[in-house]
Amino acid sequence: MFWLALPLTLLCFFSFKALYKQWPLPIFNPVLLSLIALISLLSLLGLPYEEYAQGSAPLSWLLEPAVVALALPLYQQAQHIRKQLKPILIACTFGVATSLLIVIPLAWLLGAEPNVIASLAPQSVTTPVAMGITASLGGIPALSAAVVIIVGIVGAAFGLPFLTKMGVTEPSAQGLAMGAAAHALGTARAIEHSETHGAYSSLALILCAVLMAFLAPLIFNFYMLFLS
């Protein structure tokens, strides 16, 4: 399986991407379908994830330059973004705060333990940042990573159609929403849609990561103090 992991992953993704081009429905999102197909295959064959991860390591190595590449659409739209920086900062701050103010009390009401609540709190930022925040709050980084990935997949698959359905059609607004709510996967989907979507989504991805690192400990510790 070691040597099959990389070609199998690429085959799944590009096959489902071709399917998505034919039928561009949210349910046919190539990341979502690839994830389901690979998990099903590993489970069916009884193959350990560690072996698959080792074989597909080159894809993981490409994540770092891929993140750096997100700066390109941001640079291309820098002039427009500079003029709107204040409302963008306000929107991202509001988005991060709202996420925390909803997730933390909701998890508590559902009976989650403090370490689980800490793991769920930073679910709307990219995985490395979320795992770092979770660890600092005494949560479970692995659980946080899983939740972040699920949120990203759902956001990438359904985010743009949902925003359009709700009457949010401005490319900059859609891009900001995708980056703020669905982090890297949402940004990748936004870039596919247009350069403007990608630029604003990249900006929201960066700003929300910084804001979450600052606000999550404050709001989480306040809630824990209040709820205890």
mmCIF file of C-alpha atoms in Angstrom:
data_model
loop_
_atom_site.group_PDB
_atom_site.id
_atom_site.type_symbol
_atom_site.label_atom_id
_atom_site.label_comp_id
_atom_site.label_asym_id
_atom_site.label_seq_id
_atom_site.Cartn_x
_atom_site.Cartn_y
_atom_site.Cartn_z
ATOM 1 C CA MET A 1 0.000 0.000 0.000
ATOM 2 C CA PHE A 2 2.967 2.300 0.672
ATOM 3 C CA TRP A 3 3.758 2.810 -3.015
ATOM 4 C CA LEU A 4 0.067 2.948 -3.982
ATOM 5 C CA ALA A 5 -0.883 5.735 -1.579
ATOM 6 C CA LEU A 6 0.278 8.687 -3.683
ATOM 7 C CA PRO A 7 -1.065 7.591 -7.111
ATOM 8 C CA LEU A 8 -4.309 6.406 -5.503
ATOM 9 C CA THR A 9 -4.837 9.762 -3.807
ATOM 10 C CA LEU A 10 -4.149 11.665 -7.024
ATOM 11 C CA LEU A 11 -6.402 9.346 -9.025
ATOM 12 C CA CYS A 12 -9.277 9.853 -6.597
ATOM 13 C CA PHE A 13 -8.930 13.616 -6.505
ATOM 14 C CA PHE A 14 -8.586 14.238 -10.240
ATOM 15 C CA SER A 15 -11.343 11.753 -11.055
ATOM 16 C CA PHE A 16 -13.744 13.477 -8.702
ATOM 17 C CA LYS A 17 -12.571 16.872 -9.932
ATOM 18 C CA ALA A 18 -13.523 15.843 -13.474
ATOM 19 C CA LEU A 19 -16.888 14.706 -12.125
ATOM 20 C CA TYR A 20 -17.343 18.046 -10.392
ATOM 21 C CA LYS A 21 -16.648 19.894 -13.644
ATOM 22 C CA GLN A 22 -19.418 17.936 -15.325
ATOM 23 C CA TRP A 23 -21.871 18.347 -12.436
ATOM 24 C CA PRO A 24 -20.784 21.313 -10.263
ATOM 25 C CA LEU A 25 -22.996 20.419 -7.314
ATOM 26 C CA PRO A 26 -21.773 20.891 -3.709
ATOM 27 C CA ILE A 27 -22.223 17.187 -2.984
ATOM 28 C CA PHE A 28 -19.663 16.375 -5.714
ATOM 29 C CA ASN A 29 -16.906 18.435 -4.092
ATOM 30 C CA PRO A 30 -13.679 16.557 -5.024
ATOM 31 C CA VAL A 31 -12.088 16.923 -1.572
ATOM 32 C CA LEU A 32 -15.192 15.565 0.136
ATOM 33 C CA LEU A 33 -15.572 12.621 -2.251
ATOM 34 C CA SER A 34 -11.835 11.824 -2.198
ATOM 35 C CA LEU A 35 -11.871 11.745 1.594
ATOM 36 C CA ILE A 36 -14.877 9.425 1.688
ATOM 37 C CA ALA A 37 -13.397 7.140 -0.978
ATOM 38 C CA LEU A 38 -9.969 6.873 0.670
ATOM 39 C CA ILE A 39 -11.376 6.266 4.161
ATOM 40 C CA SER A 40 -13.709 3.607 2.780
ATOM 41 C CA LEU A 41 -10.885 1.919 0.896
ATOM 42 C CA LEU A 42 -8.536 1.887 3.897
ATOM 43 C CA SER A 43 -11.294 0.495 6.113
ATOM 44 C CA LEU A 44 -12.339 -2.126 3.572
ATOM 45 C CA LEU A 45 -8.805 -3.395 3.053
ATOM 46 C CA GLY A 46 -7.874 -3.088 6.729
ATOM 47 C CA LEU A 47 -4.838 -0.947 5.933
ATOM 48 C CA PRO A 48 -3.287 1.224 8.679
ATOM 49 C CA TYR A 49 -3.449 4.977 8.220
ATOM 50 C CA GLU A 50 0.233 5.314 9.186
ATOM 51 C CA GLU A 51 1.239 3.342 6.108
ATOM 52 C CA TYR A 52 -0.987 5.452 3.869
ATOM 53 C CA ALA A 53 0.351 8.684 5.402
ATOM 54 C CA GLN A 54 3.924 7.574 4.816
ATOM 55 C CA GLY A 55 3.229 6.816 1.176
ATOM 56 C CA SER A 56 1.430 10.102 0.540
ATOM 57 C CA ALA A 57 4.026 12.212 2.379
ATOM 58 C CA PRO A 58 5.037 14.182 -0.773
ATOM 59 C CA LEU A 59 1.562 15.727 -0.808
ATOM 60 C CA SER A 60 2.014 16.828 2.793
ATOM 61 C CA TRP A 61 5.362 18.389 1.913
ATOM 62 C CA LEU A 62 3.639 20.442 -0.796
ATOM 63 C CA LEU A 63 1.274 22.021 1.737
ATOM 64 C CA GLU A 64 3.834 24.617 2.821
ATOM 65 C CA PRO A 65 4.543 26.054 -0.653
ATOM 66 C CA ALA A 66 0.809 25.825 -1.370
ATOM 67 C CA VAL A 67 0.064 28.060 1.619
ATOM 68 C CA VAL A 68 2.735 30.528 0.489
ATOM 69 C CA ALA A 69 1.141 30.553 -2.978
ATOM 70 C CA LEU A 70 -2.049 31.919 -1.400
ATOM 71 C CA ALA A 71 -0.215 35.243 -1.145
ATOM 72 C CA LEU A 72 -0.314 35.701 -4.936
ATOM 73 C CA PRO A 73 -4.034 36.578 -5.297
ATOM 74 C CA LEU A 74 -3.695 38.692 -2.146
ATOM 75 C CA TYR A 75 -0.878 40.683 -3.754
ATOM 76 C CA GLN A 76 -2.870 41.080 -6.971
ATOM 77 C CA GLN A 77 -5.791 42.646 -5.084
ATOM 78 C CA ALA A 78 -3.657 44.601 -2.591
ATOM 79 C CA GLN A 79 -4.739 48.032 -3.844
ATOM 80 C CA HIS A 80 -8.456 47.289 -3.397
ATOM 81 C CA ILE A 81 -7.923 45.534 -0.069
ATOM 82 C CA ARG A 82 -5.943 48.464 1.359
ATOM 83 C CA LYS A 83 -8.939 50.753 0.861
ATOM 84 C CA GLN A 84 -11.235 48.366 2.743
ATOM 85 C CA LEU A 85 -8.889 47.240 5.491
ATOM 86 C CA LYS A 86 -10.871 48.745 8.390
ATOM 87 C CA PRO A 87 -14.225 47.081 7.584
ATOM 88 C CA ILE A 88 -12.371 43.850 6.782
ATOM 89 C CA LEU A 89 -10.746 43.877 10.233
ATOM 90 C CA ILE A 90 -14.092 44.563 11.879
ATOM 91 C CA ALA A 91 -15.778 41.771 9.928
ATOM 92 C CA CYS A 92 -13.071 39.221 10.761
ATOM 93 C CA THR A 93 -13.056 40.191 14.438
ATOM 94 C CA PHE A 94 -16.821 39.869 14.579
ATOM 95 C CA GLY A 95 -16.663 36.505 12.799
ATOM 96 C CA VAL A 96 -14.077 35.026 15.169
ATOM 97 C CA ALA A 97 -15.823 36.353 18.274
ATOM 98 C CA THR A 98 -19.205 35.075 17.095
ATOM 99 C CA SER A 99 -17.758 31.637 16.406
ATOM 100 C CA LEU A 100 -16.321 31.396 19.919
ATOM 101 C CA LEU A 101 -19.416 32.848 21.596
ATOM 102 C CA ILE A 102 -21.581 30.210 19.910
ATOM 103 C CA VAL A 103 -19.366 27.107 19.988
ATOM 104 C CA ILE A 104 -18.175 27.270 23.609
ATOM 105 C CA PRO A 105 -21.574 27.664 25.364
ATOM 106 C CA LEU A 106 -23.245 25.271 22.923
ATOM 107 C CA ALA A 107 -20.656 22.573 23.641
ATOM 108 C CA TRP A 108 -21.102 23.181 27.374
ATOM 109 C CA LEU A 109 -24.890 22.919 27.110
ATOM 110 C CA LEU A 110 -24.474 19.580 25.314
ATOM 111 C CA GLY A 111 -22.427 18.284 28.252
ATOM 112 C CA ALA A 112 -18.912 18.437 26.779
ATOM 113 C CA GLU A 113 -15.945 18.298 29.128
ATOM 114 C CA PRO A 114 -13.615 21.344 29.317
ATOM 115 C CA ASN A 115 -10.899 19.619 27.249
ATOM 116 C CA VAL A 116 -13.434 18.837 24.511
ATOM 117 C CA ILE A 117 -14.759 22.407 24.594
ATOM 118 C CA ALA A 118 -11.179 23.660 24.225
ATOM 119 C CA SER A 119 -10.753 21.350 21.232
ATOM 120 C CA LEU A 120 -13.895 22.635 19.523
ATOM 121 C CA ALA A 121 -13.381 26.339 20.199
ATOM 122 C CA PRO A 122 -10.889 27.154 17.372
ATOM 123 C CA GLN A 123 -12.720 25.102 14.718
ATOM 124 C CA SER A 124 -12.857 27.875 12.113
ATOM 125 C CA VAL A 125 -9.113 28.451 11.624
ATOM 126 C CA THR A 126 -6.514 26.454 9.748
ATOM 127 C CA THR A 127 -5.310 23.184 11.303
ATOM 128 C CA PRO A 128 -1.800 24.089 12.640
ATOM 129 C CA VAL A 129 -3.122 27.232 14.335
ATOM 130 C CA ALA A 130 -6.158 25.422 15.750
ATOM 131 C CA MET A 131 -3.993 22.635 17.166
ATOM 132 C CA GLY A 132 -1.647 25.146 18.805
ATOM 133 C CA ILE A 133 -4.522 27.082 20.370
ATOM 134 C CA THR A 134 -6.156 23.864 21.567
ATOM 135 C CA ALA A 135 -2.935 22.668 23.198
ATOM 136 C CA SER A 136 -2.550 26.004 25.034
ATOM 137 C CA LEU A 137 -6.133 25.683 26.359
ATOM 138 C CA GLY A 138 -5.609 22.130 27.600
ATOM 139 C CA GLY A 139 -7.617 20.512 24.816
ATOM 140 C CA ILE A 140 -6.992 17.585 22.482
ATOM 141 C CA PRO A 141 -5.094 18.722 19.338
ATOM 142 C CA ALA A 142 -6.000 15.577 17.368
ATOM 143 C CA LEU A 143 -9.710 16.167 17.989
ATOM 144 C CA SER A 144 -9.330 19.813 17.027
ATOM 145 C CA ALA A 145 -7.609 18.829 13.764
ATOM 146 C CA ALA A 146 -10.413 16.409 12.880
ATOM 147 C CA VAL A 147 -13.084 19.027 13.557
ATOM 148 C CA VAL A 148 -11.221 21.676 11.541
ATOM 149 C CA ILE A 149 -10.950 19.332 8.557
ATOM 150 C CA ILE A 150 -14.674 18.511 8.699
ATOM 151 C CA VAL A 151 -15.581 22.209 8.940
ATOM 152 C CA GLY A 152 -13.290 22.999 5.993
ATOM 153 C CA ILE A 153 -14.752 20.261 3.804
ATOM 154 C CA VAL A 154 -18.344 21.294 4.547
ATOM 155 C CA GLY A 155 -17.507 24.964 3.994
ATOM 156 C CA ALA A 156 -15.703 24.291 0.718
ATOM 157 C CA ALA A 157 -18.558 22.136 -0.540
ATOM 158 C CA PHE A 158 -21.534 24.231 0.497
ATOM 159 C CA GLY A 159 -20.212 27.691 1.428
ATOM 160 C CA LEU A 160 -20.513 29.561 -1.881
ATOM 161 C CA PRO A 161 -23.939 28.124 -2.847
ATOM 162 C CA PHE A 162 -25.237 28.912 0.657
ATOM 163 C CA LEU A 163 -23.946 32.500 0.535
ATOM 164 C CA THR A 164 -25.506 33.036 -2.891
ATOM 165 C CA LYS A 165 -28.790 31.569 -1.642
ATOM 166 C CA MET A 166 -28.724 34.001 1.302
ATOM 167 C CA GLY A 167 -28.248 36.961 -1.054
ATOM 168 C CA VAL A 168 -24.528 37.497 -0.388
ATOM 169 C CA THR A 169 -23.232 37.853 -3.940
ATOM 170 C CA GLU A 170 -20.372 40.371 -3.678
ATOM 171 C CA PRO A 171 -17.119 38.496 -4.468
ATOM 172 C CA SER A 172 -15.196 40.224 -1.674
ATOM 173 C CA ALA A 173 -17.871 39.373 0.902
ATOM 174 C CA GLN A 174 -18.075 35.777 -0.259
ATOM 175 C CA GLY A 175 -14.289 35.457 -0.153
ATOM 176 C CA LEU A 176 -14.059 36.869 3.365
ATOM 177 C CA ALA A 177 -16.777 34.503 4.565
ATOM 178 C CA MET A 178 -15.088 31.466 3.023
ATOM 179 C CA GLY A 179 -11.697 32.285 4.542
ATOM 180 C CA ALA A 180 -13.161 33.133 7.948
ATOM 181 C CA ALA A 181 -15.384 30.062 8.237
ATOM 182 C CA ALA A 182 -13.706 27.366 6.133
ATOM 183 C CA HIS A 183 -10.010 28.356 6.384
ATOM 184 C CA ALA A 184 -7.582 26.729 3.889
ATOM 185 C CA LEU A 185 -10.028 24.388 2.157
ATOM 186 C CA GLY A 186 -12.533 27.206 1.775
ATOM 187 C CA THR A 187 -9.791 29.451 0.406
ATOM 188 C CA ALA A 188 -8.753 26.807 -2.122
ATOM 189 C CA ARG A 189 -12.365 26.627 -3.306
ATOM 190 C CA ALA A 190 -12.592 30.438 -3.413
ATOM 191 C CA ILE A 191 -9.471 30.658 -5.597
ATOM 192 C CA GLU A 192 -11.070 28.248 -8.052
ATOM 193 C CA HIS A 193 -14.067 30.567 -8.259
ATOM 194 C CA SER A 194 -12.175 33.810 -9.010
ATOM 195 C CA GLU A 195 -9.039 35.795 -8.159
ATOM 196 C CA THR A 196 -11.080 38.277 -6.120
ATOM 197 C CA HIS A 197 -12.689 35.499 -4.080
ATOM 198 C CA GLY A 198 -9.268 33.967 -3.494
ATOM 199 C CA ALA A 199 -7.591 37.204 -2.428
ATOM 200 C CA TYR A 200 -10.191 38.130 0.159
ATOM 201 C CA SER A 201 -10.432 34.566 1.398
ATOM 202 C CA SER A 202 -6.641 34.409 1.850
ATOM 203 C CA LEU A 203 -6.738 37.644 3.813
ATOM 204 C CA ALA A 204 -9.538 36.395 6.062
ATOM 205 C CA LEU A 205 -7.686 33.121 6.592
ATOM 206 C CA ILE A 206 -4.627 35.014 7.893
ATOM 207 C CA LEU A 207 -6.467 37.626 9.954
ATOM 208 C CA CYS A 208 -8.808 35.115 11.579
ATOM 209 C CA ALA A 209 -5.894 32.886 12.563
ATOM 210 C CA VAL A 210 -4.213 35.817 14.346
ATOM 211 C CA LEU A 211 -7.463 36.992 15.941
ATOM 212 C CA MET A 212 -8.386 33.475 17.076
ATOM 213 C CA ALA A 213 -5.001 33.052 18.758
ATOM 214 C CA PHE A 214 -5.689 36.265 20.693
ATOM 215 C CA LEU A 215 -9.422 35.938 21.428
ATOM 216 C CA ALA A 216 -9.826 32.192 22.030
ATOM 217 C CA PRO A 217 -7.899 32.073 25.344
ATOM 218 C CA LEU A 218 -9.696 35.186 26.621
ATOM 219 C CA ILE A 219 -13.213 34.015 25.789
ATOM 220 C CA PHE A 220 -12.586 30.378 26.727
ATOM 221 C CA ASN A 221 -11.122 31.261 30.146
ATOM 222 C CA PHE A 222 -13.944 33.734 30.789
ATOM 223 C CA TYR A 223 -16.573 31.102 30.030
ATOM 224 C CA MET A 224 -14.817 28.458 32.132
ATOM 225 C CA LEU A 225 -14.627 30.874 35.057
ATOM 226 C CA PHE A 226 -18.276 31.867 34.621
ATOM 227 C CA LEU A 227 -19.614 28.346 34.051
ATOM 228 C CA SER A 228 -17.711 26.856 36.960
#
